[in-house]
Amino acid sequence: MYTLENVSKTYTQSKRKVTALADVTLTIPSGQLVAIQGPTGGGKSTLLQMLGALDRPTSGRISLGESELSHLPDRKLGGIRAKEIGFVFQGFNLIPTLTAQENVETALAPLGISAEERRRRAVDALASVGLADRAGHVPGELSGGQQQRVAIARALVKEPDVLLADEPTGNLDEETRDEIMDLLEGLWRDRGLTLVIVTHDTAVAKRAERRLHIKHGTVTER
Amino acid sequence: MFFTYLRRELAGRRRQTAIVAIGMALAIALVMIVNAVSTGVKDAQASVLESVYGVGTDLTVSQDPTPPEEGEEGGGRFEFGADDGTTSGDSTEISQSRLTAGFGSTTFDASALDTVTDLDGVAAASAALSLTNMTFSGEMPQRMQEAPTDGTAPTDGDTAQEPPTGGFDGAGGSAFDVNSFSVLGIDPGAEAVGPLSAVELADGRGLEASDAGQAVAVLDASYATSAELAVGDTIDVGGTELEVVGTVTSTSADAATASNVYIPLDLAQQIAGLDGQVSDIYVQATSSDQIATVQADIEEALPDATVSTQADLAASVSGSLATASSLISNLGLWLSVAVLVAAFLIAILFTIQGVTRRTREFGTLKAIGWSNRRVVGQVAGESLVQGLIGGAAGLVVGLAGIWVVNLIAPTLGGSAGTTTAGGGPTMAGPGATDGATAAGPFGGVSDAAGATTEVVLNAPVTISVVAIAIGLAVLGGLLAGAIGGWRASRLRPAEALRSVA
């Protein structure tokens, strides 16, 4: 479960102070599917980075379960990201020189798992997203939808508690978008994940249990 | 994962890998070749020095030449009495040899040898007297024709009616030859240090302790050939006939030894009229770290002496060898440094560019839990392997380059011994006058054996050359990897992802 108490995040941009999050207080229970919407520059991605332990708030507290994310050192935040949080990005963010299977294996590298076990789990993860036959292909040989499936397999192979998706269907056509959302929804349901999706797409947002709107750094329920 | 990722990156970014590797390879190959040639030139210099100063000589002691005092003859002259020469028909043949101190060398009291030998840190020392034998010979008309013997002056009518006869052309002309060769008086019992330590016997025997005072000589084999002399013949040295008992060749070089003729020191002093005088002392220190101390001690004990180390002697090597040495130490060195710096910069710039281009990649890896250390290790590992690929290629190219140098085998000429004007250090070795071709003032030319030593340049492949190649490859790779890794470590995952959003 995520708990955010009076979380604020400010940046200095060209000597100008920009408030990305303003005094956000929020709770996201474990196993919930949450969609976050809002205009560009409203603070969606910043909120996702806070939830993903990629950044620390300027003020306030963020907790994931028993872990206080706002004050942990980088090394421990890295450990939490390695074990508990999976990421899916709009641009897929696959490593272009590695095959699909090797891309999935990168998520297991920090966990000290043996090479054989890594390979087995990567193959299983690819099979779970319907890409068992594409394991040896590099991203450039895969379609956008297939690349996003590889990215989802990479996020889930370590069996995290939380999956954070930043515009996961932003680069896909409607048909592929629906396929990906079906996949994510199925995985969420099967695995009991906490799934947080940042999206501009109302059709995607409507599939969530809970919809949040963020504008000028302020979060409201919809 | 590390090796899989590394292999995929290097294979996937072939152009960058190739450019970095080629740059490193060229730089490393150049450094290897310059280093090997430099070693070859140093070996060649050592060969030249050994041929002149002997093996194991750490220091030489000589004395600066001083200008002749007022009223003193600067050099000897040939004087012929009225009855000198051999008259045959209308012509008279004259010939005279003189043995004098070698050009550019100054003699000093032989007691200096005892002074040097008694110093701490001196393992062995021997003295030598460097001399030049000059022979003036020629043919001229019989003196009887030149002036009437009754004391009356010749009249115009006499000379007009009796044209001159005799001489080398039968018409009253004269011709003279001036012939010179170098002579080194040495202690026949001291072979441990000095010029004879760098020679080997070609024929006959060498000088022995029992030869002291005996009229015997050992000849440089090249000179013996050019002068048509062999063991058992005699040679005129300063007007004294000496028996040739042996010939010697240099052990370390292709050409002549330190001198044309070697004779016992006491005999040389006696013939040259330089009793108790020597021109050079060869000193061997007990160990290399004693050389500086011994040099200082000798300079203190013999304030008028010039004491030279091997480094000083190396500076005295002249000829194309000196040019090659200068080229290697200047152009070669700086070219190597420049290419090496360029290659390192290319490797570093490509690594930094790679890290910048892969910002999102590293940001993503950090987002999924890769530690800073793992990311830095990956970048450094890639750079190191790129450097090693360049090093391996450079090793091959470098070895090929060295092979080509050895295949061409350029011949370098070098001679040791120069005298600087204005009281500078005198490095005149016993063979300093060798190589001079004495031209007679009246057209006669005779060859002294040339002692400009010609050495075939051999660029050796040593462990150090290979170690340099590997070391530079590792250094270049680590340097590029360290800088690239440092840059990657500074990427914060959120910023890295945001920068490409």
XYZ file of C-alpha atoms in Angstrom:
723
model
C 0.000 0.000 0.000
C 1.182 3.469 -0.916
C 0.761 6.311 1.534
C 1.537 9.888 0.492
C 1.380 12.628 3.104
C 1.682 16.286 2.066
C 4.039 15.442 -0.760
C 5.430 18.395 -2.687
C 7.999 18.508 -5.427
C 9.498 21.672 -6.825
C 12.089 22.156 -9.555
C 14.126 25.140 -10.493
C 13.906 25.712 -14.213
C 15.768 28.685 -15.726
C 15.918 30.352 -12.283
C 12.143 29.882 -12.059
C 10.617 27.697 -9.401
C 8.201 25.115 -10.814
C 5.833 23.218 -8.548
C 5.221 19.737 -9.997
C 3.383 18.339 -6.944
C 1.662 20.505 -4.385
C 0.889 19.043 -0.984
C -0.460 15.727 -2.249
C -2.012 13.415 0.294
C -3.099 10.056 -1.064
C -3.471 6.392 -0.240
C -3.371 3.593 -2.807
C -4.310 0.235 -1.313
C -2.509 -2.930 -2.426
C -4.057 -4.620 -5.440
C -5.845 -1.532 -6.754
C -5.863 -0.519 -10.431
C -5.513 3.263 -10.520
C -5.506 5.520 -13.561
C -3.961 8.987 -13.337
C -5.027 11.553 -15.905
C -4.362 15.186 -16.405
C -2.963 17.768 -18.820
C 0.625 17.757 -19.997
C 2.882 19.317 -17.362
C 0.283 18.732 -14.676
C 2.553 16.466 -12.592
C 1.503 12.947 -13.701
C 4.992 11.674 -14.489
C 6.451 13.343 -11.408
C 3.914 11.555 -9.231
C 4.735 8.267 -10.958
C 8.472 8.826 -10.319
C 7.750 9.425 -6.646
C 5.711 6.223 -6.481
C 8.469 4.371 -8.319
C 11.229 5.483 -5.903
C 13.001 7.178 -8.801
C 12.950 10.556 -7.101
C 12.391 12.014 -3.649
C 9.850 14.670 -2.736
C 10.993 18.140 -1.767
C 8.781 17.789 1.300
C 6.297 15.289 2.719
C 6.434 11.504 3.109
C 5.897 8.580 0.777
C 5.708 5.009 2.056
C 5.449 1.743 0.204
C 4.400 -0.838 2.746
C 6.890 -0.504 5.596
C 9.480 1.363 3.496
C 9.767 5.123 3.856
C 10.784 6.079 0.284
C 11.301 9.783 0.927
C 14.326 9.297 3.168
C 15.995 6.093 2.038
C 19.458 6.271 0.504
C 19.901 5.656 -3.231
C 21.234 2.138 -2.713
C 18.135 1.051 -0.765
C 15.792 2.752 -3.211
C 17.541 0.783 -5.961
C 16.945 -2.406 -4.000
C 13.223 -1.623 -3.652
C 12.959 -0.902 -7.388
C 14.770 -4.147 -8.146
C 12.450 -6.308 -6.033
C 9.112 -4.622 -5.569
C 8.367 -2.254 -8.440
C 7.973 -2.942 -12.127
C 8.009 -0.189 -14.772
C 6.427 0.038 -18.198
C 7.278 3.118 -20.271
C 5.574 4.807 -23.185
C 8.681 4.406 -25.362
C 9.183 0.760 -24.258
C 12.800 1.574 -23.245
C 14.197 -1.754 -24.372
C 17.930 -2.109 -24.909
C 18.303 -2.195 -28.685
C 21.298 -4.547 -28.820
C 19.802 -7.232 -26.576
C 17.274 -9.861 -27.625
C 13.805 -9.940 -26.123
C 14.846 -12.672 -23.690
C 18.005 -10.819 -22.685
C 16.011 -7.624 -22.181
C 13.739 -9.493 -19.796
C 16.773 -10.954 -18.025
C 18.140 -7.461 -17.269
C 15.444 -7.117 -14.608
C 16.741 -10.213 -12.826
C 20.449 -9.238 -12.990
C 20.398 -7.178 -9.745
C 18.741 -10.031 -7.827
C 21.729 -12.359 -7.936
C 19.835 -15.132 -9.669
C 21.804 -17.818 -11.529
C 22.069 -17.531 -15.307
C 20.078 -20.705 -15.851
C 17.274 -19.600 -13.542
C 17.283 -16.166 -15.238
C 16.864 -17.732 -18.636
C 14.042 -20.009 -17.460
C 12.097 -17.191 -15.825
C 12.616 -14.885 -18.816
C 11.295 -17.511 -21.200
C 8.248 -18.068 -18.937
C 7.629 -14.318 -18.706
C 7.750 -13.953 -22.480
C 5.367 -16.894 -22.818
C 2.969 -15.211 -20.382
C 2.752 -12.175 -22.705
C 2.452 -14.366 -25.803
C 5.974 -13.873 -27.152
C 7.611 -17.245 -26.530
C 8.474 -17.497 -30.222
C 10.133 -14.049 -30.293
C 12.639 -14.586 -27.520
C 15.657 -14.382 -29.817
C 14.611 -11.207 -31.640
C 16.085 -7.791 -30.953
C 13.629 -4.886 -30.456
C 14.205 -3.574 -33.960
C 12.723 -6.799 -35.313
C 9.533 -6.493 -33.261
C 6.390 -4.377 -33.733
C 5.467 -1.637 -31.234
C 2.919 -3.873 -29.541
C 5.404 -6.732 -29.292
C 8.036 -4.403 -27.848
C 5.589 -3.236 -25.210
C 4.802 -6.864 -24.382
C 8.527 -7.495 -23.901
C 8.658 -4.427 -21.636
C 5.712 -5.803 -19.633
C 7.432 -9.203 -19.369
C 10.564 -7.401 -18.132
C 8.496 -5.554 -15.518
C 6.739 -8.691 -14.290
C 9.510 -11.283 -14.438
C 10.697 -10.378 -10.948
C 7.148 -10.771 -9.622
C 6.813 -7.269 -8.140
C 4.063 -6.016 -5.833
C 3.577 -2.854 -7.884
C 3.474 -2.183 -11.613
C 3.792 1.441 -12.709
C 2.939 2.196 -16.322
C 3.664 5.583 -17.863
C 1.472 6.011 -20.959
C 1.852 2.310 -21.817
C -0.364 2.607 -24.882
C 0.674 6.090 -25.947
C 2.664 4.875 -28.958
C 0.237 2.183 -30.086
C -2.768 2.058 -32.402
C -6.232 1.404 -30.948
C -6.251 -2.318 -31.654
C -2.856 -2.844 -30.094
C -3.793 -0.523 -27.259
C -6.726 -2.744 -26.396
C -4.548 -5.848 -26.597
C -2.020 -4.350 -24.218
C -4.705 -3.162 -21.819
C -6.303 -6.611 -21.897
C -2.925 -8.091 -21.057
C -2.222 -5.636 -18.221
C -5.698 -6.043 -16.794
C -5.396 -9.821 -16.922
C -2.036 -9.805 -15.197
C -3.311 -7.373 -12.577
C -6.261 -9.599 -11.861
C -4.251 -12.851 -11.882
C -1.339 -11.627 -9.783
C -3.030 -9.242 -7.393
C -0.756 -6.385 -8.416
C -1.081 -2.771 -7.517
C -1.279 -1.253 -11.007
C -0.905 2.493 -11.523
C -1.350 3.739 -15.091
C -0.642 7.301 -16.197
C -2.610 7.979 -19.364
C -4.112 10.660 -21.551
C -6.458 8.124 -23.032
C -9.905 8.160 -21.418
C -10.695 4.714 -22.874
C -7.740 3.332 -20.926
C -8.616 5.278 -17.794
C -12.156 3.983 -17.833
C -10.880 0.449 -17.313
C -9.380 1.400 -13.921
C -11.049 0.848 -10.536
C -10.108 4.302 -9.498
C -9.384 7.456 -11.496
C -7.281 10.333 -10.258
C -6.882 13.675 -11.969
C -3.829 15.821 -11.485
C -3.555 19.450 -12.502
C -1.015 22.072 -11.367
C 0.386 19.459 -8.996
C -2.888 18.907 -7.195
C -4.594 15.501 -7.188
C -8.343 15.068 -7.187
C -10.558 11.963 -7.329
C -12.930 11.422 -10.266
C 24.536 -10.804 -17.959
C 27.665 -8.634 -17.876
C 29.405 -10.537 -20.670
C 26.226 -11.001 -22.722
C 25.470 -7.296 -22.563
C 29.118 -6.414 -23.253
C 29.315 -8.747 -26.250
C 26.027 -7.489 -27.678
C 27.020 -3.846 -27.241
C 30.407 -4.236 -28.911
C 28.936 -6.312 -31.727
C 25.929 -4.027 -32.091
C 28.014 -0.873 -32.235
C 30.679 -2.177 -34.600
C 31.610 1.159 -36.140
C 32.341 2.788 -32.805
C 34.198 -0.289 -31.600
C 36.230 -0.377 -34.827
C 37.119 3.331 -34.715
C 38.246 3.188 -31.097
C 40.144 -0.051 -31.652
C 41.866 1.245 -34.808
C 42.878 4.466 -33.070
C 44.274 2.554 -30.123
C 45.949 0.032 -32.407
C 47.758 2.677 -34.445
C 48.914 4.510 -31.341
C 50.100 1.361 -29.619
C 51.831 0.096 -32.770
C 53.627 3.406 -33.168
C 54.754 3.409 -29.549
C 55.963 -0.189 -29.934
C 57.921 0.589 -33.102
C 59.450 3.763 -31.682
C 60.356 1.918 -28.494
C 61.910 -1.009 -30.363
C 63.822 1.252 -32.752
C 64.937 3.369 -29.825
C 66.251 0.245 -28.105
C 67.943 -0.745 -31.364
C 69.592 2.659 -31.671
C 70.765 2.470 -28.063
C 72.186 -0.992 -28.729
C 73.902 0.375 -31.824
C 75.333 3.259 -29.812
C 76.539 0.769 -27.229
C 78.176 -1.223 -30.025
C 79.985 1.844 -31.270
C 81.035 2.807 -27.761
C 82.174 -0.705 -26.931
C 84.250 -0.857 -30.069
C 86.046 2.272 -28.949
C 86.000 2.187 -25.175
C 85.653 -1.513 -24.547
C 83.064 -3.611 -22.822
C 82.336 -2.738 -19.237
C 83.933 0.679 -19.237
C 81.845 2.882 -16.981
C 84.022 5.969 -17.013
C 86.851 7.390 -19.070
C 89.401 9.884 -17.849
C 91.078 12.214 -20.306
C 92.310 15.763 -20.338
C 91.269 18.813 -22.271
C 93.733 19.761 -24.987
C 95.648 22.950 -24.293
C 96.914 25.339 -26.984
C 100.679 25.317 -27.495
C 102.545 27.896 -25.464
C 104.360 30.737 -27.146
C 107.457 29.484 -28.937
C 106.310 25.889 -28.668
C 105.646 23.950 -31.853
C 101.987 23.147 -32.299
C 102.840 19.911 -34.034
C 105.888 18.074 -35.115
C 107.489 18.591 -38.449
C 109.495 16.355 -40.701
C 113.130 17.399 -40.955
C 115.520 15.848 -43.436
C 119.286 16.216 -43.320
C 121.493 16.622 -46.337
C 122.465 12.965 -46.314
C 119.013 11.599 -45.678
C 117.269 9.606 -48.332
C 118.293 7.050 -50.878
C 119.626 8.279 -54.170
C 119.024 6.208 -57.217
C 120.003 7.596 -60.611
C 118.751 11.181 -60.892
C 116.241 10.893 -58.009
C 116.382 10.783 -54.243
C 113.729 8.989 -52.190
C 113.063 10.181 -48.675
C 110.834 8.724 -45.960
C 110.309 9.556 -42.305
C 107.790 8.377 -39.705
C 106.769 10.233 -36.610
C 104.676 8.956 -33.733
C 102.881 11.755 -31.949
C 99.990 12.198 -29.587
C 96.660 11.564 -31.292
C 94.773 14.465 -32.780
C 92.545 16.067 -30.211
C 94.009 14.192 -27.273
C 96.245 15.448 -24.548
C 98.630 13.356 -22.540
C 98.997 13.452 -18.807
C 101.095 11.790 -16.151
C 100.599 8.032 -15.925
C 100.567 8.244 -12.130
C 96.905 9.235 -12.542
C 96.202 5.539 -13.134
C 97.430 4.694 -9.627
C 95.367 7.554 -8.223
C 92.257 6.224 -9.904
C 92.930 2.581 -9.045
C 93.288 3.451 -5.352
C 89.826 5.053 -5.179
C 86.945 3.253 -3.494
C 84.384 1.839 -5.898
C 86.885 1.239 -8.687
C 86.860 -2.395 -9.796
C 89.435 -2.108 -12.571
C 91.284 0.562 -14.474
C 93.760 0.632 -17.319
C 95.605 3.365 -19.160
C 96.228 3.893 -22.834
C 98.242 6.269 -24.958
C 96.498 7.358 -28.119
C 98.949 8.186 -30.866
C 99.035 8.941 -34.554
C 101.777 7.636 -36.778
C 102.490 9.978 -39.687
C 104.757 8.894 -42.509
C 106.093 11.452 -44.954
C 107.656 9.911 -48.040
C 108.426 11.084 -51.528
C 110.679 11.316 -54.486
C 112.585 14.363 -55.689
C 115.361 15.139 -58.162
C 118.884 14.342 -57.093
C 120.222 17.264 -55.115
C 123.435 17.322 -57.193
C 121.469 18.782 -60.077
C 120.072 21.624 -58.085
C 123.291 23.404 -57.328
C 126.913 23.092 -58.545
C 129.200 21.538 -55.941
C 132.090 23.961 -56.575
C 130.233 26.836 -54.987
C 129.908 28.918 -58.123
C 126.581 30.206 -59.114
C 125.046 28.682 -62.200
C 124.828 30.930 -65.191
C 121.797 31.420 -67.334
C 123.618 29.622 -70.058
C 124.140 26.508 -67.906
C 120.504 26.011 -67.028
C 119.332 26.773 -70.461
C 121.565 24.134 -71.933
C 120.928 21.366 -69.312
C 117.205 20.826 -68.576
C 116.441 19.233 -65.189
C 116.171 15.484 -64.984
C 115.218 12.986 -62.264
C 112.317 13.141 -59.820
C 109.073 11.241 -60.119
C 108.448 12.502 -63.675
C 112.056 12.401 -64.886
C 111.935 16.170 -65.487
C 112.937 17.458 -62.069
C 109.487 17.199 -60.449
C 108.767 16.008 -56.910
C 105.985 13.905 -55.362
C 105.238 13.262 -51.688
C 102.861 11.021 -49.781
C 101.584 11.578 -46.272
C 100.295 8.421 -44.656
C 98.789 8.118 -41.212
C 97.357 5.456 -38.982
C 96.302 5.378 -35.376
C 98.358 3.638 -32.739
C 97.162 2.753 -29.277
C 99.626 1.986 -26.582
C 97.972 -0.280 -24.041
C 98.898 -2.244 -20.999
C 99.239 -5.699 -22.557
C 98.274 -7.398 -19.332
C 95.020 -5.503 -18.744
C 92.202 -7.032 -20.771
C 89.390 -6.682 -18.233
C 88.714 -3.089 -19.099
C 89.722 -0.934 -22.020
C 89.611 -1.201 -25.793
C 90.930 -4.779 -25.977
C 87.957 -6.054 -23.983
C 85.797 -5.466 -27.058
C 87.942 -7.292 -29.615
C 88.407 -10.877 -30.585
C 91.408 -12.505 -32.142
C 91.247 -12.923 -35.918
C 94.728 -14.337 -36.461
C 97.951 -14.940 -34.525
C 97.870 -13.930 -30.895
C 97.000 -10.964 -28.770
C 99.275 -8.858 -26.642
C 100.399 -10.569 -23.475
C 101.931 -9.307 -20.271
C 105.302 -10.622 -21.379
C 105.160 -8.359 -24.447
C 105.897 -5.272 -22.336
C 108.782 -3.452 -23.951
C 108.888 -5.848 -26.898
C 108.787 -4.649 -30.517
C 105.476 -6.319 -31.300
C 102.147 -5.058 -32.597
C 98.599 -6.284 -33.035
C 96.648 -4.852 -35.967
C 93.001 -4.225 -36.556
C 92.049 -6.856 -39.133
C 90.403 -4.328 -41.454
C 93.434 -2.101 -41.375
C 95.761 -5.084 -41.873
C 93.818 -6.012 -45.002
C 93.864 -2.491 -46.420
C 97.574 -2.070 -45.604
C 98.371 -5.553 -46.997
C 99.925 -6.670 -43.733
C 99.674 -10.089 -42.098
C 100.946 -11.881 -39.044
C 104.723 -12.246 -39.320
C 105.186 -9.022 -41.320
C 106.739 -5.917 -39.882
C 105.264 -2.448 -39.567
C 107.132 0.816 -39.228
C 105.843 2.720 -36.224
C 107.640 5.981 -35.576
C 110.737 4.661 -37.296
C 110.850 1.408 -35.330
C 110.147 -1.867 -37.047
C 107.600 -3.921 -35.062
C 106.610 -7.497 -35.711
C 102.909 -8.075 -36.356
C 101.939 -10.903 -33.971
C 98.186 -10.871 -34.416
C 95.074 -9.245 -35.849
C 91.824 -8.492 -34.069
C 88.241 -7.620 -34.987
C 85.505 -5.936 -33.037
C 83.177 -8.225 -31.115
C 80.258 -5.877 -31.293
C 80.361 -4.057 -34.567
C 80.911 -4.742 -38.195
C 83.821 -2.446 -38.887
C 87.083 -1.397 -37.319
C 88.180 -1.599 -33.713
C 89.328 1.335 -31.600
C 92.669 1.713 -33.313
C 94.585 0.528 -36.361
C 97.582 -0.660 -34.407
C 97.955 -1.802 -30.786
C 101.372 -1.875 -29.169
C 102.614 -2.225 -25.583
C 102.171 1.000 -23.626
C 105.805 1.344 -22.560
C 106.953 0.847 -26.144
C 104.495 3.478 -27.351
C 105.743 5.940 -24.731
C 109.337 5.235 -25.688
C 108.863 5.611 -29.466
C 106.717 8.713 -29.113
C 109.053 10.275 -26.581
C 106.217 10.484 -24.086
C 107.719 8.558 -21.205
C 105.387 8.273 -18.243
C 102.491 9.807 -20.205
C 99.046 8.429 -21.011
C 96.059 9.969 -22.790
C 93.138 7.939 -21.483
C 92.209 5.876 -18.453
C 89.363 3.377 -18.646
C 87.566 2.769 -15.375
C 85.140 0.084 -14.359
C 83.110 0.738 -11.194
C 82.290 -2.006 -8.721
C 78.581 -1.466 -9.410
C 76.412 0.820 -11.495
C 75.237 2.798 -8.477
C 78.865 3.619 -7.662
C 79.503 5.367 -10.991
C 78.434 8.834 -9.870
C 80.465 8.578 -6.678
C 83.552 7.346 -8.496
C 83.172 10.115 -11.069
C 83.058 12.732 -8.322
C 86.034 11.168 -6.529
C 88.140 11.141 -9.708
C 87.229 14.736 -10.483
C 88.330 15.684 -6.980
C 91.555 13.674 -7.140
C 92.410 14.809 -10.680
C 91.064 18.342 -11.008
C 92.490 18.846 -14.504
C 90.939 15.683 -15.851
C 87.725 15.277 -17.779
C 85.727 12.336 -16.464
C 83.012 11.019 -18.733
C 80.274 8.493 -18.074
C 78.636 6.185 -20.608
C 75.852 8.734 -20.983
C 78.410 11.394 -21.850
C 80.083 8.982 -24.219
C 76.764 8.193 -25.903
C 76.400 11.895 -26.617
C 79.736 11.782 -28.398
C 78.519 9.279 -30.969
C 78.187 11.080 -34.250
C 77.151 10.186 -37.780
C 73.839 8.815 -39.029
C 73.492 6.903 -35.768
C 73.368 10.187 -33.897
C 70.834 11.492 -36.411
C 68.689 8.397 -35.916
C 68.989 8.707 -32.161
C 67.993 12.343 -32.298
C 65.101 11.548 -34.628
C 63.841 8.788 -32.377
C 64.202 10.741 -29.168
C 62.602 13.863 -30.580
C 60.234 13.256 -33.464
C 59.534 9.618 -32.591
C 58.815 10.294 -28.970
C 56.580 13.278 -29.543
C 54.801 11.651 -32.459
C 54.079 8.649 -30.253
C 52.836 10.855 -27.438
C 50.659 12.872 -29.826
C 49.112 9.802 -31.447
C 48.650 8.150 -28.079
C 46.934 11.208 -26.622
C 44.748 11.438 -29.734
C 43.817 7.755 -29.457
C 43.019 8.090 -25.762
C 40.945 11.206 -26.461
C 39.066 9.407 -29.234
C 38.360 6.497 -26.892
C 37.230 8.849 -24.118
C 35.085 10.992 -26.425
C 33.420 7.960 -27.967
C 32.753 6.525 -24.534
C 31.243 9.796 -23.309
C 29.241 10.099 -26.506
C 28.068 6.530 -26.023
C 26.983 7.215 -22.454
C 25.151 10.362 -23.579
C 23.424 8.477 -26.368
C 22.478 5.701 -23.983
C 21.116 8.022 -21.287
C 17.656 6.498 -21.533
C 19.145 2.998 -21.569
C 21.095 3.567 -18.374
C 18.164 5.441 -16.837
C 15.931 2.459 -17.561
C 18.463 0.022 -16.090
C 18.711 2.133 -12.945
C 14.900 2.319 -12.823
C 14.621 -1.466 -12.855
C 17.118 -1.714 -10.020
C 20.606 -1.758 -11.485
C 23.045 -0.254 -9.013
C 25.436 2.523 -9.931
C 28.316 0.100 -9.554
C 26.797 -2.335 -12.012
C 26.182 0.407 -14.608
C 29.681 1.877 -14.177
C 31.181 -1.607 -14.383
C 29.325 -2.247 -17.611
C 30.584 0.995 -19.209
C 34.136 0.472 -17.950
C 34.099 -3.152 -19.070
C 33.042 -2.195 -22.580
C 35.795 0.443 -22.793
C 38.390 -1.926 -21.407
C 37.519 -4.611 -23.941
C 37.585 -2.017 -26.732
C 41.044 -1.005 -25.520
C 42.174 -4.607 -25.382
C 40.907 -5.243 -28.912
C 42.905 -2.177 -29.967
C 45.863 -3.451 -27.975
C 45.753 -6.858 -29.657
C 45.488 -5.246 -33.081
C 48.226 -2.783 -32.138
C 50.439 -5.634 -31.005
C 50.058 -7.339 -34.374
C 50.591 -4.107 -36.332
C 53.504 -3.134 -34.091
C 55.197 -6.506 -34.474
C 54.668 -6.268 -38.232
C 56.202 -2.792 -38.232
C 59.195 -3.972 -36.219
C 59.550 -6.930 -38.589
C 59.604 -4.505 -41.538
C 62.273 -2.366 -39.822
C 64.379 -5.472 -39.259
C 63.730 -6.603 -42.822
C 64.960 -3.280 -44.192
C 67.792 -3.411 -41.636
C 69.061 0.117 -42.182
C 72.784 0.538 -41.656
C 73.766 3.354 -39.365
C 77.235 4.767 -39.169
C 78.610 6.156 -35.980
C 81.914 7.174 -34.552
C 82.759 8.185 -31.043
C 84.954 10.982 -29.931
C 84.641 14.689 -30.478
C 86.501 17.602 -29.133
C 84.543 20.664 -28.324
C 86.071 24.021 -28.787
C 86.343 26.536 -26.027
C 87.357 24.228 -23.268
C 84.302 22.046 -23.291
C 84.497 18.421 -22.325
C 86.916 16.451 -24.399
C 85.582 13.106 -25.402
C 88.411 12.131 -27.687
C 88.774 8.418 -27.553
C 91.746 6.529 -28.794
C 90.099 5.981 -32.122
C 89.158 9.563 -32.601
C 91.528 10.134 -35.439
C 90.530 6.986 -37.211
C 88.667 7.463 -40.331
C 90.852 10.315 -41.387
C 92.096 10.001 -44.877
C 95.318 11.864 -44.975
C 95.735 13.701 -48.216
C 99.266 14.506 -49.130
C 99.850 18.111 -49.938
C 101.261 17.190 -53.276
C 98.631 14.850 -54.402
C 99.620 11.640 -52.711
C 96.711 10.050 -50.873
C 96.873 7.177 -48.508
C 94.073 5.610 -46.539
C 94.083 5.154 -42.874
C 91.629 2.486 -41.883
C 88.198 4.031 -41.469
C 86.892 3.510 -37.955
C 83.440 4.909 -38.495
C 81.619 1.890 -37.206
C 78.697 0.762 -39.307
C 75.997 -1.001 -37.390
C 72.941 -2.725 -38.825
C 69.948 -1.427 -36.910
C 68.089 -4.246 -35.233
C 64.824 -3.323 -33.509
C 64.424 -5.979 -30.825
C 61.044 -7.277 -29.659
C 61.415 -7.378 -25.919
C 59.070 -8.278 -23.120
C 58.928 -4.590 -22.291
C 57.678 -3.765 -25.812
C 54.857 -6.299 -25.465
C 54.162 -5.094 -21.922
C 53.962 -1.519 -23.186
C 51.353 -2.534 -25.776
C 49.210 -4.382 -23.264
C 49.722 -1.738 -20.599
C 48.701 1.093 -22.906
C 45.643 -0.834 -24.078
C 44.546 -1.429 -20.503
C 45.358 2.152 -19.535
C 43.460 3.608 -22.490
C 40.486 1.360 -21.839
C 40.427 2.077 -18.129
C 40.820 5.811 -18.674
C 37.949 5.952 -21.144
C 35.902 3.575 -18.994
C 36.569 5.553 -15.829
C 35.492 8.832 -17.392
C 32.507 7.270 -19.172
C 31.559 5.360 -16.021
C 31.817 8.495 -13.912
C 29.462 10.218 -16.303
C 27.048 7.292 -16.228
C 27.145 7.195 -12.436
C 26.007 10.803 -12.290
C 22.818 10.027 -14.187
C 19.842 10.014 -11.858
C 17.206 7.604 -13.116
C 14.355 10.116 -12.983
C 16.357 12.769 -14.837
C 17.662 10.218 -17.316
C 14.126 9.148 -18.166
C 12.806 12.710 -18.148
C 15.552 13.943 -20.488
C 14.185 11.854 -23.328
C 10.527 12.117 -22.441
